[in-house]
mmCIF file of C-alpha atoms in Angstrom:
data_model
loop_
_atom_site.group_PDB
_atom_site.id
_atom_site.type_symbol
_atom_site.label_atom_id
_atom_site.label_comp_id
_atom_site.label_asym_id
_atom_site.label_seq_id
_atom_site.Cartn_x
_atom_site.Cartn_y
_atom_site.Cartn_z
ATOM 1 C CA UNK M 943 120.231 106.203 117.194
ATOM 2 C CA UNK M 944 117.259 108.822 117.804
ATOM 3 C CA UNK M 945 118.969 111.450 115.352
ATOM 4 C CA UNK M 946 119.208 108.393 112.759
ATOM 5 C CA UNK M 947 115.405 107.355 113.246
ATOM 6 C CA UNK M 948 114.598 111.063 112.687
ATOM 7 C CA UNK M 949 116.588 111.189 109.442
ATOM 8 C CA UNK M 950 115.043 108.082 108.390
ATOM 9 C CA UNK M 951 111.565 109.474 108.998
ATOM 10 C CA UNK M 952 112.551 112.580 107.497
ATOM 11 C CA UNK M 953 113.476 110.913 104.261
ATOM 12 C CA UNK M 954 110.233 108.604 103.903
ATOM 13 C CA UNK M 955 108.271 111.667 104.355
ATOM 14 C CA UNK M 956 109.956 113.481 101.393
ATOM 15 C CA UNK M 957 109.901 110.198 99.494
ATOM 16 C CA UNK M 958 106.158 110.303 100.198
ATOM 17 C CA UNK M 959 105.327 114.212 99.538
ATOM 18 C CA UNK M 960 107.636 114.308 96.066
ATOM 19 C CA UNK M 961 106.535 111.078 94.985
ATOM 20 C CA UNK M 962 102.906 111.873 95.682
ATOM 21 C CA UNK M 963 103.126 113.912 92.285
ATOM 22 C CA UNK M 964 106.231 112.269 90.782
ATOM 23 C CA UNK M 965 104.317 109.060 89.698
ATOM 24 C CA UNK M 966 103.867 106.753 86.657
ATOM 25 C CA UNK M 967 100.097 106.816 86.396
ATOM 26 C CA UNK M 968 98.157 103.819 84.758
ATOM 27 C CA UNK M 969 94.429 104.613 84.901
ATOM 28 C CA UNK M 970 92.454 101.597 83.351
ATOM 29 C CA UNK M 971 88.883 100.888 82.889
ATOM 30 C CA UNK M 972 87.261 97.787 81.634
ATOM 31 C CA UNK M 973 83.511 97.624 80.604
ATOM 32 C CA UNK M 974 81.302 94.334 80.632
ATOM 33 C CA UNK M 975 78.802 93.216 78.393
ATOM 34 C CA UNK M 976 76.554 93.207 82.162
ATOM 35 C CA UNK M 977 76.933 96.717 82.099
ATOM 36 C CA UNK M 978 79.148 96.688 84.894
ATOM 37 C CA UNK M 979 83.060 98.108 85.208
ATOM 38 C CA UNK M 980 86.276 97.535 86.694
ATOM 39 C CA UNK M 981 88.390 100.525 87.412
ATOM 40 C CA UNK M 982 91.721 101.064 88.612
ATOM 41 C CA UNK M 983 94.526 103.581 89.317
ATOM 42 C CA UNK M 984 98.302 102.302 89.424
ATOM 43 C CA UNK M 985 100.435 104.733 90.873
ATOM 44 C CA UNK M 986 104.210 103.662 90.059
ATOM 45 C CA UNK M 987 106.552 105.522 92.235
ATOM 46 C CA UNK M 988 109.439 103.629 91.637
ATOM 47 C CA UNK M 989 111.665 105.969 89.492
ATOM 48 C CA UNK M 990 111.080 108.796 91.929
ATOM 49 C CA UNK M 991 112.170 106.660 94.700
ATOM 50 C CA UNK M 992 115.238 105.427 93.007
ATOM 51 C CA UNK M 993 116.269 109.214 92.116
ATOM 52 C CA UNK M 994 115.727 110.173 95.930
ATOM 53 C CA UNK M 995 117.834 106.949 97.124
ATOM 54 C CA UNK M 996 120.870 107.725 95.125
ATOM 55 C CA UNK M 997 121.094 111.121 97.194
ATOM 56 C CA UNK M 998 121.164 109.275 100.608
ATOM 57 C CA UNK M 999 124.504 108.212 102.114
ATOM 58 C CA UNK M 1000 125.006 104.466 102.823
ATOM 59 C CA UNK M 1001 124.926 104.869 106.390
ATOM 60 C CA UNK M 1002 121.489 105.949 106.491
ATOM 61 C CA UNK M 1003 120.149 103.364 103.318
ATOM 62 C CA UNK M 1004 122.304 100.506 105.824
ATOM 63 C CA UNK M 1005 119.724 101.127 109.130
ATOM 64 C CA UNK M 1006 117.539 98.781 109.718
ATOM 65 C CA UNK M 1007 114.268 101.070 108.654
ATOM 66 C CA UNK M 1008 115.336 101.029 105.148
ATOM 67 C CA UNK M 1009 114.699 96.715 105.109
ATOM 68 C CA UNK M 1010 111.325 97.240 105.728
ATOM 69 C CA UNK M 1011 109.056 95.618 103.130
ATOM 70 C CA UNK M 1012 105.368 96.040 102.997
ATOM 71 C CA UNK M 1013 103.349 93.908 100.255
ATOM 72 C CA UNK M 1014 99.440 94.190 101.227
ATOM 73 C CA UNK M 1015 96.365 93.999 99.723
ATOM 74 C CA UNK M 1016 93.139 95.267 101.833
ATOM 75 C CA UNK M 1017 89.850 96.017 101.352
ATOM 76 C CA UNK M 1018 89.017 99.842 101.380
ATOM 77 C CA UNK M 1019 86.412 99.880 103.847
ATOM 78 C CA UNK M 1020 88.207 97.636 106.195
ATOM 79 C CA UNK M 1021 91.329 99.633 106.220
ATOM 80 C CA UNK M 1022 89.121 102.503 107.948
ATOM 81 C CA UNK M 1023 88.835 103.134 111.429
ATOM 82 C CA UNK M 1024 85.715 102.090 113.208
ATOM 83 C CA UNK M 1025 84.964 105.968 114.073
ATOM 84 C CA UNK M 1026 85.393 107.005 110.311
ATOM 85 C CA UNK M 1027 82.892 104.222 109.478
ATOM 86 C CA UNK M 1028 80.533 105.116 111.807
ATOM 87 C CA UNK M 1029 80.512 108.618 109.996
ATOM 88 C CA UNK M 1030 79.875 107.502 106.483
ATOM 89 C CA UNK M 1031 77.024 107.399 104.340
ATOM 90 C CA UNK M 1032 75.464 104.260 103.275
ATOM 91 C CA UNK M 1033 76.413 105.481 99.632
ATOM 92 C CA UNK M 1034 80.001 105.883 100.924
ATOM 93 C CA UNK M 1035 80.332 103.007 102.743
ATOM 94 C CA UNK M 1036 79.179 100.895 99.471
ATOM 95 C CA UNK M 1037 81.707 102.796 97.718
ATOM 96 C CA UNK M 1038 84.317 101.543 100.244
ATOM 97 C CA UNK M 1039 83.207 98.034 100.277
ATOM 98 C CA UNK M 1040 83.246 97.545 96.726
ATOM 99 C CA UNK M 1041 86.957 98.951 96.652
ATOM 100 C CA UNK M 1042 90.809 97.470 97.300
ATOM 101 C CA UNK M 1043 93.570 99.044 97.739
ATOM 102 C CA UNK M 1044 96.903 97.253 97.380
ATOM 103 C CA UNK M 1045 100.761 98.261 98.292
ATOM 104 C CA UNK M 1046 104.170 97.260 97.914
ATOM 105 C CA UNK M 1047 106.972 98.842 99.240
ATOM 106 C CA UNK M 1048 110.751 97.905 99.315
ATOM 107 C CA UNK M 1049 113.067 100.769 99.742
ATOM 108 C CA UNK M 1050 115.875 98.294 98.964
ATOM 109 C CA UNK M 1051 114.898 97.501 95.803
ATOM 110 C CA UNK M 1052 113.874 101.172 95.000
ATOM 111 C CA UNK M 1053 109.977 99.912 94.833
ATOM 112 C CA UNK M 1054 106.884 101.871 95.664
ATOM 113 C CA UNK M 1055 103.808 101.076 94.405
ATOM 114 C CA UNK M 1056 99.795 101.598 95.312
ATOM 115 C CA UNK M 1057 96.682 100.042 93.599
ATOM 116 C CA UNK M 1058 93.185 101.189 93.993
ATOM 117 C CA UNK M 1059 90.463 99.011 92.292
ATOM 118 C CA UNK M 1060 86.892 99.239 92.278
ATOM 119 C CA UNK M 1061 83.824 97.365 91.083
ATOM 120 C CA UNK M 1062 80.737 99.175 89.748
ATOM 121 C CA UNK M 1063 77.445 97.362 88.790
ATOM 122 C CA UNK M 1064 76.065 100.195 86.515
ATOM 123 C CA UNK M 1065 77.274 103.044 84.918
ATOM 124 C CA UNK M 1066 75.521 105.416 87.224
ATOM 125 C CA UNK M 1067 77.209 103.827 90.192
ATOM 126 C CA UNK M 1068 80.665 104.633 88.268
ATOM 127 C CA UNK M 1069 79.814 107.811 87.681
ATOM 128 C CA UNK M 1070 78.757 108.281 91.397
ATOM 129 C CA UNK M 1071 82.277 106.738 92.097
ATOM 130 C CA UNK M 1072 84.143 108.801 89.930
ATOM 131 C CA UNK M 1073 82.769 112.182 91.377
ATOM 132 C CA UNK M 1074 83.124 110.735 95.055
ATOM 133 C CA UNK M 1075 86.638 109.145 94.968
ATOM 134 C CA UNK M 1076 88.736 112.472 96.030
ATOM 135 C CA UNK M 1077 86.362 113.385 98.476
ATOM 136 C CA UNK M 1078 86.389 109.625 100.154
ATOM 137 C CA UNK M 1079 89.925 109.844 100.301
ATOM 138 C CA UNK M 1080 90.052 113.551 101.635
ATOM 139 C CA UNK M 1081 87.412 112.845 104.226
ATOM 140 C CA UNK M 1082 88.992 109.212 105.449
ATOM 141 C CA UNK M 1083 92.493 108.500 106.831
ATOM 142 C CA UNK M 1084 93.497 105.039 105.907
ATOM 143 C CA UNK M 1085 95.339 102.767 108.081
ATOM 144 C CA UNK M 1086 97.545 101.077 105.403
ATOM 145 C CA UNK M 1087 99.222 99.482 107.678
ATOM 146 C CA UNK M 1088 97.449 97.403 109.891
ATOM 147 C CA UNK M 1089 96.258 97.984 113.420
ATOM 148 C CA UNK M 1090 99.284 96.305 114.674
ATOM 149 C CA UNK M 1091 101.960 98.106 113.117
ATOM 150 C CA UNK M 1092 102.552 101.179 114.602
ATOM 151 C CA UNK M 1093 106.155 101.735 112.733
ATOM 152 C CA UNK M 1094 104.644 102.036 109.224
ATOM 153 C CA UNK M 1095 102.376 105.030 108.860
ATOM 154 C CA UNK M 1096 101.005 104.294 105.427
ATOM 155 C CA UNK M 1097 100.714 106.019 102.051
ATOM 156 C CA UNK M 1098 98.866 109.261 101.736
ATOM 157 C CA UNK M 1099 96.071 107.928 98.977
ATOM 158 C CA UNK M 1100 94.726 111.251 99.003
ATOM 159 C CA UNK M 1101 97.711 112.787 97.566
ATOM 160 C CA UNK M 1102 97.776 110.271 95.007
ATOM 161 C CA UNK M 1103 94.240 110.870 93.855
ATOM 162 C CA UNK M 1104 94.016 114.604 94.442
ATOM 163 C CA UNK M 1105 94.178 114.971 90.586
ATOM 164 C CA UNK M 1106 91.325 112.933 89.831
ATOM 165 C CA UNK M 1107 89.352 115.582 91.166
ATOM 166 C CA UNK M 1108 89.557 118.310 87.899
ATOM 167 C CA UNK M 1109 87.080 116.528 86.102
ATOM 168 C CA UNK M 1110 82.978 116.119 85.241
ATOM 169 C CA UNK M 1111 81.998 112.763 84.182
ATOM 170 C CA UNK M 1112 79.072 112.306 82.110
ATOM 171 C CA UNK M 1113 78.660 108.188 81.727
ATOM 172 C CA UNK M 1114 75.455 106.129 80.590
ATOM 173 C CA UNK M 1115 74.952 102.214 79.322
ATOM 174 C CA UNK M 1116 76.522 103.701 76.187
ATOM 175 C CA UNK M 1117 79.252 106.774 76.663
ATOM 176 C CA UNK M 1118 81.875 107.825 78.983
ATOM 177 C CA UNK M 1119 82.616 111.833 78.901
ATOM 178 C CA UNK M 1120 85.294 113.266 80.987
ATOM 179 C CA UNK M 1121 85.758 117.050 80.686
ATOM 180 C CA UNK M 1122 88.382 118.643 82.830
ATOM 181 C CA UNK M 1123 87.054 121.520 85.229
ATOM 182 C CA UNK M 1124 89.613 124.225 84.608
ATOM 183 C CA UNK M 1125 88.972 126.165 87.649
ATOM 184 C CA UNK M 1126 89.926 122.888 89.799
ATOM 185 C CA UNK M 1127 93.072 121.944 87.694
ATOM 186 C CA UNK M 1128 94.199 125.679 88.126
ATOM 187 C CA UNK M 1129 93.866 124.927 91.970
ATOM 188 C CA UNK M 1130 95.433 121.434 91.680
ATOM 189 C CA UNK M 1131 98.349 122.989 89.708
ATOM 190 C CA UNK M 1132 98.774 125.864 92.601
ATOM 191 C CA UNK M 1133 99.342 123.262 95.638
ATOM 192 C CA UNK M 1134 101.695 120.815 93.183
ATOM 193 C CA UNK M 1135 104.017 123.012 90.966
ATOM 194 C CA UNK M 1136 106.662 123.121 93.307
ATOM 195 C CA UNK M 1137 106.967 119.342 93.369
ATOM 196 C CA UNK M 1138 106.493 119.273 89.869
ATOM 197 C CA UNK M 1139 109.390 121.764 89.001
ATOM 198 C CA UNK M 1140 111.720 119.605 91.564
ATOM 199 C CA UNK M 1141 110.636 116.558 89.437
ATOM 200 C CA UNK M 1142 111.798 118.174 86.397
ATOM 201 C CA UNK M 1143 115.242 119.558 87.900
ATOM 202 C CA UNK M 1144 115.675 115.755 88.794
ATOM 203 C CA UNK M 1145 114.840 114.547 85.433
ATOM 204 C CA UNK M 1146 111.804 112.413 87.018
ATOM 205 C CA UNK M 1147 109.135 112.028 84.329
ATOM 206 C CA UNK M 1148 105.212 112.176 85.369
ATOM 207 C CA UNK M 1149 103.860 109.858 82.411
ATOM 208 C CA UNK M 1150 100.211 109.377 82.285
ATOM 209 C CA UNK M 1151 97.979 106.443 80.538
ATOM 210 C CA UNK M 1152 94.379 105.896 80.280
ATOM 211 C CA UNK M 1153 93.178 102.764 79.382
ATOM 212 C CA UNK M 1154 89.367 101.670 78.008
ATOM 213 C CA UNK M 1155 88.098 98.317 77.450
ATOM 214 C CA UNK M 1156 85.133 97.870 75.948
ATOM 215 C CA UNK M 1157 82.834 94.471 75.402
ATOM 216 C CA UNK M 1158 82.111 95.812 72.125
ATOM 217 C CA UNK M 1159 83.240 98.329 69.634
ATOM 218 C CA UNK M 1160 83.622 101.929 69.913
ATOM 219 C CA UNK M 1161 81.179 104.084 67.654
ATOM 220 C CA UNK M 1162 82.908 107.402 68.238
ATOM 221 C CA UNK M 1163 86.206 108.977 70.064
ATOM 222 C CA UNK M 1164 86.401 112.511 70.303
ATOM 223 C CA UNK M 1165 90.258 113.215 71.536
ATOM 224 C CA UNK M 1166 92.695 113.466 68.280
ATOM 225 C CA UNK M 1167 95.456 112.073 70.761
ATOM 226 C CA UNK M 1168 93.718 108.969 71.907
ATOM 227 C CA UNK M 1169 94.632 105.521 69.981
ATOM 228 C CA UNK M 1170 91.501 103.109 68.743
ATOM 229 C CA UNK M 1171 92.776 99.799 68.616
ATOM 230 C CA UNK M 1172 91.915 97.449 65.350
ATOM 231 C CA UNK M 1173 88.909 95.789 66.648
ATOM 232 C CA UNK M 1174 87.886 99.259 68.204
ATOM 233 C CA UNK M 1175 87.440 97.945 71.559
ATOM 234 C CA UNK M 1176 90.002 99.492 73.165
ATOM 235 C CA UNK M 1177 91.060 103.333 73.648
ATOM 236 C CA UNK M 1178 94.733 104.259 74.709
ATOM 237 C CA UNK M 1179 95.551 107.875 75.544
ATOM 238 C CA UNK M 1180 99.377 108.376 76.798
ATOM 239 C CA UNK M 1181 100.594 111.942 77.709
ATOM 240 C CA UNK M 1182 102.794 113.820 80.360
ATOM 241 C CA UNK M 1183 102.247 115.964 83.385
ATOM 242 C CA UNK M 1184 104.349 118.687 81.293
ATOM 243 C CA UNK M 1185 102.027 118.220 78.405
ATOM 244 C CA UNK M 1186 98.904 118.575 80.329
ATOM 245 C CA UNK M 1187 100.392 121.519 82.620
ATOM 246 C CA UNK M 1188 100.818 123.197 78.846
ATOM 247 C CA UNK M 1189 97.301 122.076 77.449
ATOM 248 C CA UNK M 1190 94.779 120.647 79.673
ATOM 249 C CA UNK M 1191 92.380 119.998 76.888
ATOM 250 C CA UNK M 1192 94.291 116.898 76.130
ATOM 251 C CA UNK M 1193 92.634 115.100 78.814
ATOM 252 C CA UNK M 1194 89.074 115.793 77.598
ATOM 253 C CA UNK M 1195 87.734 112.527 75.984
ATOM 254 C CA UNK M 1196 84.431 111.751 74.893
ATOM 255 C CA UNK M 1197 83.702 107.808 73.791
ATOM 256 C CA UNK M 1198 80.115 106.580 72.514
ATOM 257 C CA UNK M 1199 80.010 102.758 72.385
#
């Protein structure tokens, strides 16, 4: 039994490490007329989990541990240990309190999804949040399983949002500019290239979609790959990690609205 548990936890570790990069990402912004904005990061690792599960023996997938199901939502700040909360600045605490985290994990159904959402009251708040998001996750260890649950170690949020640290933002009430930082992006690639190579070998795709919804029509869009809706109120950019690695500039986006 001890050996079986060891195998189980090694497999879960492998899933979490691999899926942190081999993931379907949908990043969505909803800008409201009052200047606020809801931003949501949806990470779907189900396809990668399905591929990895196919490599496991029936004896391993039949263990009770694989019947564990997690379907929970929590406030980001509340998920932090008390000791971590005490070390946060007032600005960091406000970011965390205005954010929520949702986790769905069901290995039997080959599901693993994580969602991080945040509401910014102003354009300045949004820019501050986006510039601090990766650092906030890196500095803080989330108790995503709840204090009473010792059998589930949670999801490494830092790994999921690591790529979000590669951008420089300029956001005002009338524009959303995001330019990739080549130095940070190259550092990100060095850390993850082995995982992406593994994903390609296992035929695991890494699609990425960015959706921006506006309360008023877009005046100017600077990205030939991005698609503007007929009513000029939604911008959609679809690509994948292979394309981004070949041409990081595909992620640059300037929208005036």
